[in-house]
Coordinates of C-alpha atoms in Angstrom, one line a residue:
X1 CA 110.1 105.3 85.0
X2 CA 107.7 103.1 83.0
X3 CA 103.9 103.4 82.8
X4 CA 101.7 100.3 83.2
X5 CA 99.4 100.7 80.2
X6 CA 96.4 99.0 78.6
X7 CA 93.8 99.7 76.0
X8 CA 90.1 99.7 77.0
X9 CA 86.5 100.5 76.4
X10 CA 85.2 102.0 79.6
X11 CA 81.7 101.3 80.9
X12 CA 80.9 105.0 81.3
X13 CA 77.5 105.5 82.9
X14 CA 77.1 101.9 84.0
X15 CA 78.8 102.0 87.4
X16 CA 75.5 101.8 89.4
X17 CA 74.4 98.8 87.4
X18 CA 77.8 97.1 87.9
X19 CA 77.6 97.8 91.6
X20 CA 74.1 96.2 91.7
X21 CA 75.5 93.1 90.2
X22 CA 78.4 93.1 92.6
X23 CA 75.9 93.3 95.5
X24 CA 75.0 89.6 94.7
X25 CA 78.5 88.8 96.0
X26 CA 78.4 91.0 99.1
X27 CA 80.4 89.5 102.0
X28 CA 81.6 86.4 100.0
X29 CA 84.8 85.1 101.7
X30 CA 87.9 85.5 99.6
X31 CA 86.3 87.7 96.9
X32 CA 87.6 91.2 96.3
X33 CA 85.3 93.5 94.4
X34 CA 86.6 95.9 91.8
X35 CA 85.7 99.6 91.8
X36 CA 82.5 99.8 89.6
X37 CA 83.4 103.4 88.6
X38 CA 86.5 101.9 86.8
X39 CA 84.7 99.0 85.0
X40 CA 86.1 98.5 81.5
X41 CA 86.7 95.9 78.8
X42 CA 90.5 95.4 78.3
X43 CA 91.2 95.2 74.6
X44 CA 95.0 94.9 75.1
X45 CA 97.2 94.9 78.1
X46 CA 100.6 96.5 77.2
X47 CA 102.3 96.3 80.6
X48 CA 105.2 98.4 81.7
X49 CA 106.0 100.8 78.9
X50 CA 108.5 103.6 78.3
X51 CA 106.5 106.9 78.4
X52 CA 108.4 108.0 75.3
X53 CA 106.4 105.3 73.3
X54 CA 103.0 106.8 74.1
X55 CA 102.8 108.9 70.9
X56 CA 103.7 105.8 68.8
X57 CA 101.2 103.7 70.6
X58 CA 98.4 106.2 70.0
X59 CA 99.3 106.4 66.3
X60 CA 99.2 102.6 66.2
X61 CA 95.8 102.6 67.9
X62 CA 94.5 105.1 65.3
X63 CA 95.7 102.8 62.5
X64 CA 94.2 99.8 64.2
X65 CA 90.8 101.5 64.5
X66 CA 91.0 102.5 60.9
X67 CA 92.0 98.9 59.9
X68 CA 89.2 97.4 61.9
X69 CA 86.5 99.3 60.0
X70 CA 84.5 99.4 63.2
X71 CA 82.2 102.5 63.5
X72 CA 80.5 103.6 66.8
X73 CA 78.2 100.8 68.0
X74 CA 76.0 99.7 70.8
X75 CA 77.1 97.0 73.3
X76 CA 74.8 95.2 75.7
X77 CA 76.4 94.1 78.9
X78 CA 75.1 91.4 81.1
X79 CA 75.4 87.8 82.3
X80 CA 78.2 86.5 84.5
X81 CA 81.3 84.4 83.9
X82 CA 84.6 83.4 85.5
X83 CA 88.2 82.8 84.6
X84 CA 89.8 80.3 84.3
X85 CA 86.9 77.9 85.2
X86 CA 84.0 77.3 87.6
X87 CA 86.1 74.7 89.4
X88 CA 89.0 77.2 89.9
X89 CA 87.7 80.8 90.1
X90 CA 90.2 83.6 89.8
X91 CA 88.2 86.3 88.2
X92 CA 84.4 87.1 88.1
X93 CA 83.2 89.1 85.1
X94 CA 80.2 90.6 83.3
X95 CA 80.0 89.7 79.7
X96 CA 78.8 91.2 76.4
X97 CA 75.7 89.7 75.1
X98 CA 76.0 87.6 71.9
X99 CA 75.4 89.7 68.8
X100 CA 75.2 92.9 70.9
X101 CA 78.7 94.4 70.5
X102 CA 80.8 91.3 71.1
X103 CA 81.8 91.0 67.4
X104 CA 82.9 94.6 67.2
X105 CA 84.9 94.4 70.4
X106 CA 86.6 91.3 69.1
X107 CA 87.5 92.9 65.7
X108 CA 88.9 95.9 67.6
X109 CA 90.9 93.6 69.9
X110 CA 92.4 91.7 66.9
X111 CA 93.3 94.9 65.0
X112 CA 95.0 96.4 68.2
X113 CA 96.7 93.1 68.8
X114 CA 98.2 93.0 65.3
X115 CA 99.5 96.6 65.6
X116 CA 100.9 96.4 69.1
X117 CA 102.6 93.0 68.5
X118 CA 104.2 94.5 65.4
X119 CA 105.6 97.2 67.8
X120 CA 107.2 94.5 70.0
X121 CA 104.5 94.1 72.7
X122 CA 103.9 90.5 73.8
X123 CA 101.1 88.7 72.0
X124 CA 98.1 87.5 74.1
X125 CA 98.5 84.0 75.4
X126 CA 94.8 83.2 75.6
X127 CA 91.7 83.8 73.5
X128 CA 89.8 87.0 73.7
X129 CA 86.4 87.1 75.6
X130 CA 84.9 90.6 75.8
X131 CA 84.2 91.1 79.5
X132 CA 84.5 93.6 82.4
X133 CA 86.1 92.2 85.6
X134 CA 83.9 92.8 88.7
X135 CA 85.8 90.8 91.3
X136 CA 88.9 88.7 92.0
X137 CA 89.1 85.6 94.1
X138 CA 92.0 85.8 96.6
X139 CA 91.1 82.4 98.2
X140 CA 88.5 79.8 97.8
X141 CA 86.6 80.4 101.0
X142 CA 83.4 81.6 99.2
X143 CA 83.9 79.7 96.0
X144 CA 80.6 77.7 96.3
X145 CA 78.6 80.9 96.7
X146 CA 80.3 82.4 93.6
X147 CA 79.7 79.3 91.6
X148 CA 76.0 79.3 92.6
X149 CA 75.5 82.9 91.6
X150 CA 77.3 82.6 88.3
X151 CA 75.4 79.4 87.4
X152 CA 72.0 80.7 88.4
X153 CA 71.9 84.5 87.8
X154 CA 71.8 86.2 84.5
X155 CA 71.8 89.9 85.4
X156 CA 71.4 92.6 82.8
X157 CA 73.7 95.6 83.2
X158 CA 72.8 97.9 80.4
X159 CA 73.6 99.3 77.0
X160 CA 76.6 101.4 76.1
X161 CA 77.4 103.4 73.0
X162 CA 81.0 102.6 72.2
X163 CA 82.5 105.6 70.3
X164 CA 86.1 105.5 71.4
X165 CA 88.9 103.3 72.8
X166 CA 91.2 104.6 75.5
X167 CA 94.8 104.2 76.3
X168 CA 94.9 103.9 80.1
X169 CA 97.5 104.0 82.8
X170 CA 97.1 101.7 85.8
X171 CA 98.7 102.9 89.0
X172 CA 98.9 100.2 91.7
X173 CA 98.2 101.4 95.2
X174 CA 97.4 99.9 98.6
X175 CA 93.6 100.0 97.9
X176 CA 94.0 98.5 94.4
X177 CA 94.7 100.0 91.0
X178 CA 93.7 103.5 89.9
X179 CA 93.1 104.1 86.2
X180 CA 93.9 107.3 84.3
X181 CA 93.1 108.0 80.7
X182 CA 96.4 108.9 78.8
X183 CA 94.7 109.4 75.4
X184 CA 91.7 108.3 73.4
X185 CA 90.9 107.4 69.8
X186 CA 87.5 107.8 68.3
X187 CA 85.9 105.1 66.2

């Protein structure tokens, strides 16, 4: 039995602020909000993984953190964006403010990417944008509302001290995914 794994920085303590931003999208047709308690920045999605590889992955993450040279830092979350584009919205997200932790998250992502690809995990097929997903668009019913909010609102979410990365397991269920921390690595 495989585990669906990813590496993240969790937005501990910011759930209420994330929920407040999500309230801007309350009742929008076709938009499914994520659980604000589970908000996180995905540094690397590993996918279905043999549980016997977890110890090796944690070791690789420790090496990646060391290679990155990133010490604990402050990140400022705020602003809104979408993937892949405003004309075709699939994901709505909260970003990391320029110069407020985005560089450190990017360096961590690159170090983790190097180590996990060397282990045989698939390389990312798109550029890295530090973000926390707050909603997914199931159909375009409320797309205009989403576009309007994203283009006109610039909500602040808050500061977070980033002192560790986490290896997480995603368990898919009828009410969406549930995330569980498998292990963590301190910066």
